[in-house]
Tab-separated table of C-alpha atoms and ligand atoms in Angstrom:
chain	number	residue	atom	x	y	z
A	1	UNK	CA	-28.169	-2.302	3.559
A	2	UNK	CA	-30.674	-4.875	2.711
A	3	UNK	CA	-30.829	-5.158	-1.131
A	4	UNK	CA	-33.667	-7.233	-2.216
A	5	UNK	CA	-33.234	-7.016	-6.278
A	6	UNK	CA	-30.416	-5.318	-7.498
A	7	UNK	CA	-29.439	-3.784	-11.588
A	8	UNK	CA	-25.871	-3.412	-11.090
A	9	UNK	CA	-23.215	-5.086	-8.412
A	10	UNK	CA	-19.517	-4.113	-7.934
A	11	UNK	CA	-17.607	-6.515	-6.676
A	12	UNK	CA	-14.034	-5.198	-4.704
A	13	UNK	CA	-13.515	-3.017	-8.240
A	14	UNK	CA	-9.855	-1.924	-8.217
A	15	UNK	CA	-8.522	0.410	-11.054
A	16	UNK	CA	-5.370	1.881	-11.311
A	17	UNK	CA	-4.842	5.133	-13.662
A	18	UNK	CA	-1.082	5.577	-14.516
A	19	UNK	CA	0.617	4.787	-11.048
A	20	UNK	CA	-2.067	5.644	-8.636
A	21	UNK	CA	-4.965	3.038	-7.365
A	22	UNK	CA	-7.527	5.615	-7.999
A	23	UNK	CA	-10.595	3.096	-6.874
A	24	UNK	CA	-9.791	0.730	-4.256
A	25	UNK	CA	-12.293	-2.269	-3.628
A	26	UNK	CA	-15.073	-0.572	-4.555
A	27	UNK	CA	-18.611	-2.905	-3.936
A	28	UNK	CA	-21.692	-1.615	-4.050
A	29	UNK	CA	-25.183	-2.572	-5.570
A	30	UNK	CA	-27.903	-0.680	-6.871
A	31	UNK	CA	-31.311	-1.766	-6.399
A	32	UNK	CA	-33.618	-1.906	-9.151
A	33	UNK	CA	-35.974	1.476	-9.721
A	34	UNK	CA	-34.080	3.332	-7.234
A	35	UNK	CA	-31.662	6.791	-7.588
A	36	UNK	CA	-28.318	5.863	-6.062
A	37	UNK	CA	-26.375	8.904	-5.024
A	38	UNK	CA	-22.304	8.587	-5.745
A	39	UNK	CA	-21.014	11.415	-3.443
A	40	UNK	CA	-17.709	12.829	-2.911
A	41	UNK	CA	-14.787	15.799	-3.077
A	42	UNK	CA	-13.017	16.083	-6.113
A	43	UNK	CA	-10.949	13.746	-7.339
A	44	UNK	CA	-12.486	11.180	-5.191
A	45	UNK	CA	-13.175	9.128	-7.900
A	46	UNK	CA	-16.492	9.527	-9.346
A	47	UNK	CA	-16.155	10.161	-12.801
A	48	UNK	CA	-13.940	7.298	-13.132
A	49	UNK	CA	-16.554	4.735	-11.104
A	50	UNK	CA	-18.865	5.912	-14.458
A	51	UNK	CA	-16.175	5.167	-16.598
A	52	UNK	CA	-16.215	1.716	-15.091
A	53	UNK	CA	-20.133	1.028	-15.486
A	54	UNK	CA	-20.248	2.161	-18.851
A	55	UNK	CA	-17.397	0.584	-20.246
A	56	UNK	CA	-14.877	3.368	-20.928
A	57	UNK	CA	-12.488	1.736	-18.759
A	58	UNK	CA	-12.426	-1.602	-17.372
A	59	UNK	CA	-11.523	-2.685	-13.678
A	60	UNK	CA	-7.580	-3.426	-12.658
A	61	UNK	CA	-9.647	-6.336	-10.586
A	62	UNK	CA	-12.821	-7.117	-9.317
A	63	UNK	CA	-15.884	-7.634	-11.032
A	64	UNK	CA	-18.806	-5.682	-12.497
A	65	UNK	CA	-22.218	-7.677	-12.840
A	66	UNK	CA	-25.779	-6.795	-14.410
A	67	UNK	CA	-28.236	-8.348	-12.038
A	68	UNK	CA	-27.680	-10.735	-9.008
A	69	UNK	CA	-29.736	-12.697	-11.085
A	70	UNK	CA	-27.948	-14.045	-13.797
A	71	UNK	CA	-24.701	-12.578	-12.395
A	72	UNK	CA	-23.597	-11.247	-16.232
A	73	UNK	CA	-20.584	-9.589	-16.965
A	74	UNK	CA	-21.340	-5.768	-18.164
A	75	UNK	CA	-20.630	-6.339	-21.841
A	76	UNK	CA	-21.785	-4.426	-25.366
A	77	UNK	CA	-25.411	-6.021	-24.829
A	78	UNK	CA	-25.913	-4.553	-20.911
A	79	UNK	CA	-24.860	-1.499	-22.194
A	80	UNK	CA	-27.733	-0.899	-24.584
A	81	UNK	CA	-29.367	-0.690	-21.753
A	82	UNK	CA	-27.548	2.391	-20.316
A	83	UNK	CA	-28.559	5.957	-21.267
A	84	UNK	CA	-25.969	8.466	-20.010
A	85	UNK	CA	-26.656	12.487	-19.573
A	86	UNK	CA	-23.902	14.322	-20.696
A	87	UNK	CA	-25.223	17.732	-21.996
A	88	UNK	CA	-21.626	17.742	-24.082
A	89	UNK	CA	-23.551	15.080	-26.142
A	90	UNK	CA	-25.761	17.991	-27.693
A	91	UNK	CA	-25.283	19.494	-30.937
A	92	UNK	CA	-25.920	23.290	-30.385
A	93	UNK	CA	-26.698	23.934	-33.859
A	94	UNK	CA	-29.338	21.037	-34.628
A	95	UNK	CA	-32.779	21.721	-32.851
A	96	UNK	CA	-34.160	19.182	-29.857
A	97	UNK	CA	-36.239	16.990	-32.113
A	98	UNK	CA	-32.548	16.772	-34.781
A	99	UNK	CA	-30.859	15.899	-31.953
A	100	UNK	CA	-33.167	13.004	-30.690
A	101	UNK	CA	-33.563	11.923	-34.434
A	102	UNK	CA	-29.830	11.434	-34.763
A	103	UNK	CA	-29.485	9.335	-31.307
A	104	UNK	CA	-32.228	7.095	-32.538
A	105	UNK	CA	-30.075	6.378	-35.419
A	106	UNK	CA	-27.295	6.060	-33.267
A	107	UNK	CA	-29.030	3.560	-30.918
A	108	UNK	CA	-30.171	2.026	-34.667
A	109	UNK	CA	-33.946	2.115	-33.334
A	110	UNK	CA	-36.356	1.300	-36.137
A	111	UNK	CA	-37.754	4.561	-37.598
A	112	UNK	CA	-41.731	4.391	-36.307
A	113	UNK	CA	-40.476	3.265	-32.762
A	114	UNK	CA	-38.041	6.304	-33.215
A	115	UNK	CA	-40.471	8.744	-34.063
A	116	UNK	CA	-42.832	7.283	-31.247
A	117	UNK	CA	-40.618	7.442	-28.372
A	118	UNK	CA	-39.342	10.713	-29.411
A	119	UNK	CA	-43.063	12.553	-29.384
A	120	UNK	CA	-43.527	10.827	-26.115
A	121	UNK	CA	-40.478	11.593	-24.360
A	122	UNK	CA	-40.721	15.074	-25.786
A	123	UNK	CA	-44.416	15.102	-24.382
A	124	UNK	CA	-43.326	13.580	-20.682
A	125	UNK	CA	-40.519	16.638	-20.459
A	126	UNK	CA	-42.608	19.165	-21.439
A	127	UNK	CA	-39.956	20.021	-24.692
A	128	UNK	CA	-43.054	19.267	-27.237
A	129	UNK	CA	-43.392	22.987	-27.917
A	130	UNK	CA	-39.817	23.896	-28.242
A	131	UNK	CA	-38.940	20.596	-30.775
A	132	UNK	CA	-37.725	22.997	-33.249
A	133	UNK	CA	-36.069	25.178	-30.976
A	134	UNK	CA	-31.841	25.429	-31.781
A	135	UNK	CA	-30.169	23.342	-28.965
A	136	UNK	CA	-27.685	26.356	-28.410
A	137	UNK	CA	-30.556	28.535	-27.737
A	138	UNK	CA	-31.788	27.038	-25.070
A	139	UNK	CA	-31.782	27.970	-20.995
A	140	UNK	CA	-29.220	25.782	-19.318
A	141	UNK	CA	-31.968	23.867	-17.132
A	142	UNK	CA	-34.171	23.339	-20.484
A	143	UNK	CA	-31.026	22.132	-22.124
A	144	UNK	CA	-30.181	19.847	-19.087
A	145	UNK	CA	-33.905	18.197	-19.862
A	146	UNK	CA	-33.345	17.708	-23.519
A	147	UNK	CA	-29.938	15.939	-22.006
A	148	UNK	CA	-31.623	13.511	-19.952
A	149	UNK	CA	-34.494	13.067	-22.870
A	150	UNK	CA	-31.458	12.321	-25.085
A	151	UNK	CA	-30.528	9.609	-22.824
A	152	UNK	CA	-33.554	8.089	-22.168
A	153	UNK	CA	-35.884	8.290	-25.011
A	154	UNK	CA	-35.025	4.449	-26.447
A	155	UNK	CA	-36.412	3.399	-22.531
A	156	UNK	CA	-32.722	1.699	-21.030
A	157	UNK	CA	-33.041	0.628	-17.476
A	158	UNK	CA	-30.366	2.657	-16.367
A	159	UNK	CA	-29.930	6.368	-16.425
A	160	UNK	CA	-26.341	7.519	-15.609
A	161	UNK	CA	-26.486	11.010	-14.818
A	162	UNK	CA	-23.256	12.730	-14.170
A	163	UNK	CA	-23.924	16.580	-12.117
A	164	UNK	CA	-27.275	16.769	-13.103
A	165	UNK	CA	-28.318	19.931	-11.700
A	166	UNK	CA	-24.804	22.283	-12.142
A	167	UNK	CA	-25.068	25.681	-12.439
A	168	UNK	CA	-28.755	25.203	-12.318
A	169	UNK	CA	-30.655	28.485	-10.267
A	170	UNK	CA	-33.083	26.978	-7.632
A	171	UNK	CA	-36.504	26.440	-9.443
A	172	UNK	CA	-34.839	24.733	-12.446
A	173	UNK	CA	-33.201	22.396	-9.775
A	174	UNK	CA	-35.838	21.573	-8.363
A	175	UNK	CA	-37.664	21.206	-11.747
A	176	UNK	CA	-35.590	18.653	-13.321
A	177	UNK	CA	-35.709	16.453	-9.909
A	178	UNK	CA	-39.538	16.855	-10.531
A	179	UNK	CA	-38.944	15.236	-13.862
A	180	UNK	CA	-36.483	12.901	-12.631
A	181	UNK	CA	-38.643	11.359	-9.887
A	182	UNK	CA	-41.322	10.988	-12.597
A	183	UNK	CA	-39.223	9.419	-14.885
A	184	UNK	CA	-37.772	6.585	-11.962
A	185	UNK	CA	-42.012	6.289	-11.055
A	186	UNK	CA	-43.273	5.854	-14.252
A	187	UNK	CA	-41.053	3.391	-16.147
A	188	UNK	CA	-39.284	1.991	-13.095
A	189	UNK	CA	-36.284	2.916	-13.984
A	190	UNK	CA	-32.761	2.502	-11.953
A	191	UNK	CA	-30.662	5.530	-11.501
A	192	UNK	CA	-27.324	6.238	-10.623
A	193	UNK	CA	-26.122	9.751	-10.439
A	194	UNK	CA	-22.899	11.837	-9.236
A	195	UNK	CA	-23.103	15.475	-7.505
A	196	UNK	CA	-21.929	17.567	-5.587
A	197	UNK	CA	-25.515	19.339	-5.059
A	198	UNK	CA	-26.476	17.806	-1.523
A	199	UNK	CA	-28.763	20.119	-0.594
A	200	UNK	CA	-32.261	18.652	-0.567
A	201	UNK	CA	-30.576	15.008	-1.500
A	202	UNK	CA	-32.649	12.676	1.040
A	203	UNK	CA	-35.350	13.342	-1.283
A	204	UNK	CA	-34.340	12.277	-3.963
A	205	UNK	CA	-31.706	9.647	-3.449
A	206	UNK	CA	-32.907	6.283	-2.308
A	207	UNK	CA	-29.751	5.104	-1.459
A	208	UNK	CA	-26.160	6.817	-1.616
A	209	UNK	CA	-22.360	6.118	-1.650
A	210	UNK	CA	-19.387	8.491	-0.264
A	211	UNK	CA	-16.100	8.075	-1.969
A	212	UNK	CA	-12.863	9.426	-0.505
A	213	UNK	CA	-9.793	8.998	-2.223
A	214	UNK	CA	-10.982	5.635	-3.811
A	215	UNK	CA	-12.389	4.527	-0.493
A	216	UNK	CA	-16.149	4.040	-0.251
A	217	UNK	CA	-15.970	4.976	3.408
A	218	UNK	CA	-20.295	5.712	3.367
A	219	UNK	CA	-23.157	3.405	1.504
A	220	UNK	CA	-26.273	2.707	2.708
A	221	UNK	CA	-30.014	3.686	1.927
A	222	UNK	CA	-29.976	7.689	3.092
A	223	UNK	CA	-32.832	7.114	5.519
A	224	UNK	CA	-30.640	4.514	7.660
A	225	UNK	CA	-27.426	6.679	7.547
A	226	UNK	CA	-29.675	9.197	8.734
A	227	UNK	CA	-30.879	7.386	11.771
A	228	UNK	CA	-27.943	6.132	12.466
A	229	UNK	CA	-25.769	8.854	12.551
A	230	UNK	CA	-28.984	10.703	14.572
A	231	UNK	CA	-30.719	8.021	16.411
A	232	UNK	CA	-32.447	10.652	19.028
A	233	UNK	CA	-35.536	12.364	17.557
A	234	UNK	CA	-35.269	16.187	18.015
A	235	UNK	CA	-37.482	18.978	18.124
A	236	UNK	CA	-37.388	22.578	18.442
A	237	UNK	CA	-39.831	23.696	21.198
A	238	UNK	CA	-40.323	27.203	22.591
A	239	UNK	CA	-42.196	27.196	25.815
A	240	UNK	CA	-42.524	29.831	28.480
A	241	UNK	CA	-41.714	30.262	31.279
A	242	UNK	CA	-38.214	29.004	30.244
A	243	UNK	CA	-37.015	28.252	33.924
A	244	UNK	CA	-40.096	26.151	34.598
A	245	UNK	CA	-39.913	24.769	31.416
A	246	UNK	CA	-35.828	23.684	31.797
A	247	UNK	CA	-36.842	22.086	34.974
A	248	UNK	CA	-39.787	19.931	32.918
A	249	UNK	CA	-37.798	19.000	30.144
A	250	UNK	CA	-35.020	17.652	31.899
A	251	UNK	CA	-36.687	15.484	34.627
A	252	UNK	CA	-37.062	12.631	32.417
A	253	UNK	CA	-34.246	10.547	31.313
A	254	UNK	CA	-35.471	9.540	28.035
A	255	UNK	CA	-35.712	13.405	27.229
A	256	UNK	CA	-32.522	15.472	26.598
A	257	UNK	CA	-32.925	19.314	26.289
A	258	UNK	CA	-30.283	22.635	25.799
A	259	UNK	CA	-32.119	25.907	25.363
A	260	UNK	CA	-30.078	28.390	22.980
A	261	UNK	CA	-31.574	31.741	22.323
A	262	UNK	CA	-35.039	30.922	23.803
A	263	UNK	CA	-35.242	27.221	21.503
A	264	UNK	CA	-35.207	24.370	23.316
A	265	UNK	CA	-34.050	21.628	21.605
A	266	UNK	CA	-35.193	18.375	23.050
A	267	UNK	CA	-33.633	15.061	22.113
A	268	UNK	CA	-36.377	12.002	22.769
A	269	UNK	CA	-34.999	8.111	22.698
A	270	UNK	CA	-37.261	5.518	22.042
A	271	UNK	CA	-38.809	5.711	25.288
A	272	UNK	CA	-40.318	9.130	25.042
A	273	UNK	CA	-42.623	10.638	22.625
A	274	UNK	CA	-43.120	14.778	21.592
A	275	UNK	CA	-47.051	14.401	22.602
A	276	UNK	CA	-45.964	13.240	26.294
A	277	UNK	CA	-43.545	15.909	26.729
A	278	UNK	CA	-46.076	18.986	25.556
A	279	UNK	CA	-48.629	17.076	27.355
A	280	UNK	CA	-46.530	17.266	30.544
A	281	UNK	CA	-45.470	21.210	29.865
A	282	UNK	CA	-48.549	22.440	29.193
A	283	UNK	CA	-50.796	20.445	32.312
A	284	UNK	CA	-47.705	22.463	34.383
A	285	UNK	CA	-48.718	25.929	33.104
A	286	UNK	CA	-46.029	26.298	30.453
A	287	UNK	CA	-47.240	28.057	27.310
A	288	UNK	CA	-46.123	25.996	24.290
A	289	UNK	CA	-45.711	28.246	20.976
A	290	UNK	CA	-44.013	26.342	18.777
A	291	UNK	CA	-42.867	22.700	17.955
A	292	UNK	CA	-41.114	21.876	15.262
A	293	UNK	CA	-39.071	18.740	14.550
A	294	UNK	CA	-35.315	19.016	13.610
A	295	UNK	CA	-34.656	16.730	10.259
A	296	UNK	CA	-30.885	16.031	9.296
A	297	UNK	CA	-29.768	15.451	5.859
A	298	UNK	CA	-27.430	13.685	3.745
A	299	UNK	CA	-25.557	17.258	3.424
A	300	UNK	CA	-25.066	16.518	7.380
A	301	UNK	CA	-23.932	13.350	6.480
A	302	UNK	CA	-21.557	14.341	4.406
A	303	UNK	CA	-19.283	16.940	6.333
A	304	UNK	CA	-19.489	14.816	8.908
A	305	UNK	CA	-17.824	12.029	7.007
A	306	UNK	CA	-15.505	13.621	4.773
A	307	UNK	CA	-14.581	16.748	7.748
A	308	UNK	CA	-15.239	20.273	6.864
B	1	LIG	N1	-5.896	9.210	-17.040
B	1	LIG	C1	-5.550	9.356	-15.767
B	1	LIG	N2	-4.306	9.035	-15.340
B	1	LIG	C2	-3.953	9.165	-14.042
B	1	LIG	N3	-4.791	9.601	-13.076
B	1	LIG	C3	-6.034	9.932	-13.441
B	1	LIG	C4	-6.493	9.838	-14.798
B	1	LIG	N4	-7.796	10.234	-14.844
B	1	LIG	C5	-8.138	10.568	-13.574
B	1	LIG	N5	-7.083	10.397	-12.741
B	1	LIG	C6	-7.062	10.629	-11.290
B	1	LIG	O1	-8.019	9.773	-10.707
B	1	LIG	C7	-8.573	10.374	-9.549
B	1	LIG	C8	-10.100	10.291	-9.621
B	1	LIG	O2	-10.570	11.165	-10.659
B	1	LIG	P1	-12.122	11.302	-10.992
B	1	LIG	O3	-12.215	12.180	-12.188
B	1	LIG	O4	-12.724	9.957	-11.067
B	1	LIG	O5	-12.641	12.049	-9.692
B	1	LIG	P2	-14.081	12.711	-9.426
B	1	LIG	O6	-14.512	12.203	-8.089
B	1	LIG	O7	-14.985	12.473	-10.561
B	1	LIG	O8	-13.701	14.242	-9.321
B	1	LIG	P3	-14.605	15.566	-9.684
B	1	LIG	O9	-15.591	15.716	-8.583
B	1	LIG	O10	-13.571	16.645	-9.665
B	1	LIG	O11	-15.216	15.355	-11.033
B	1	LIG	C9	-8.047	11.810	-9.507
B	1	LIG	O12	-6.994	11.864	-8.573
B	1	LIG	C10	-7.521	12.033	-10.908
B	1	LIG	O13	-6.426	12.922	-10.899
């Protein structure tokens, strides 16, 4: 993956929990104002990689550095510089604004910046309204917001986010990534988040990582991984008549084609193009009704890397 300006670098990370090497020479970078995906089955080692960047634990071996810049060590400083979403960082029984008062103080933020950043965050989530709402009263995916406001209000330039969207239903899913892209856009912010939600993840993830057991065995930018596990371009065509249309679609050798259930699908390399090939089917008399072009996803990705 070509990294041009990287936040955070691991550097062959090993850490051992009790007797087992639960991450084994981990390296990866994360580019700056981009969402890094950390993927992976349980146990994998997620949580623990977290643990690493924010300090709870600190690497058997290997190295950790803020910036291939100036190539620092993560230390107390860096860290300031970290929010991390954890909605088990709420207090249920103080309302939204409490709760962001008492992380300012936490984060020791003079009070009018405090107060400032608050109103604004508050303002950018859409939470103004419910400020003196009771944390516990909230709906989970409103709660998840106040979570990420929590850890970004005093602006750090990393947002650790840690199963962002569990147990969310659908349209608050896809209402805190409408949030979250916002967020990355408007303050250029750097992102690294774990999940197991993969549905829909190519658009939102610049970049991701698939642990197994430890292993990193998958990292790259999710539009290369893509491509290269699916370097053919396919689309779904339906033509008619489907004999004459077989005969069309397989006479070129840049095209591939298999018709299931009345859908071709029809693989083009390089040398081929979807306009040619309708082009061609329809000056031969074949009636083209639909054309539609198959895109693969990280969730692909995924079972094909880690099995099924
Ligand atoms: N304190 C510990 N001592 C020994 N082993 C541990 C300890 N904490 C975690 N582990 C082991 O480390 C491995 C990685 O755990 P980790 O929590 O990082 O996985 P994960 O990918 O986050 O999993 P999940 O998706 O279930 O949250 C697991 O095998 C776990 O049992």
């Amino acid at each position: 993956m070509q990294v041009s300006d990287s936040l955070i670098e691991f550097r062959n990370v090993d850490k051992t929990l009790g007797k087992r090497k639960v991450i084994r020479d981990l390296s990866f970078k994360i580019e700056k104002g981009k969402i890094f995906a950390l993927l992976g089955p349980n146990g994998a080692g997620k949580t623990t990689t977290i643990r690493l960047l924010t300090g709870l634990l600190a690497p058997t071996s290997g190295q950790i550095v803020f910036s291939n810049k100036s190539n620092q060590q993560i230390d107390d400083t860096f860290r300031q510089n970290i929010g991390v979403q954890d909605d088990g960082n709420l207090y249920d029984n103080l309302t939204v604004i409490e709760n962001l008062d008492l992380w300012g103080d936490f984060y020791q933020m003079p009070q009018e910046l405090k107060h400032h950043q608050i109103d604004e965050i508050l303002r950018f989530f859409d939470l103004f309204d419910r400020k003196n709402s009771k944390v516990g009263q909230l709906s989970k995916g409103m709660r998840q917001k106040v979570s990420i406001a929590r850890a970004v209000f005093h602006k750090p330039k990393l947002l650790i986010l840690d199963e962002p969207t569990s147990g969310l239903d659908p349209q608050a899913m896809d209402n805190l990534t409408h949030y979250l892209k916002k967020l990355v856009k408007s303050r250029n912010m750097t992102v690294m988040m774990c999940t197991h939600q993969l549905q829909g993840l190519e658009k939102i993830a610049d970049s991701i990582g698939i642990l197994k057991e430890g292993n990193l065995i998958q990292y790259g930018e999710s539009r290369e991984i893509i491509e290269a596990f699916w370097p053919n371009v396919v689309y779904q065509v339906v033509a008619t008549p489907i004999d004459k249309a077989n005969i069309l679609l397989n006479k070129d050798k840049n095209v591939k084609s298999v018709c299931n259930a009345d859908v071709f699908e029809v693989s083009l390399n390089a040398g081929a193009t979807i306009a040619n090939v309708v082009t061609d089917l329809v000056e031969n008399n074949v009636s083209v009704s639909m054309v539609e072009k198959v895109d693969h996803t990280i969730k692909e990705v995924y079972f094909e890397t880690i099995g099924r």
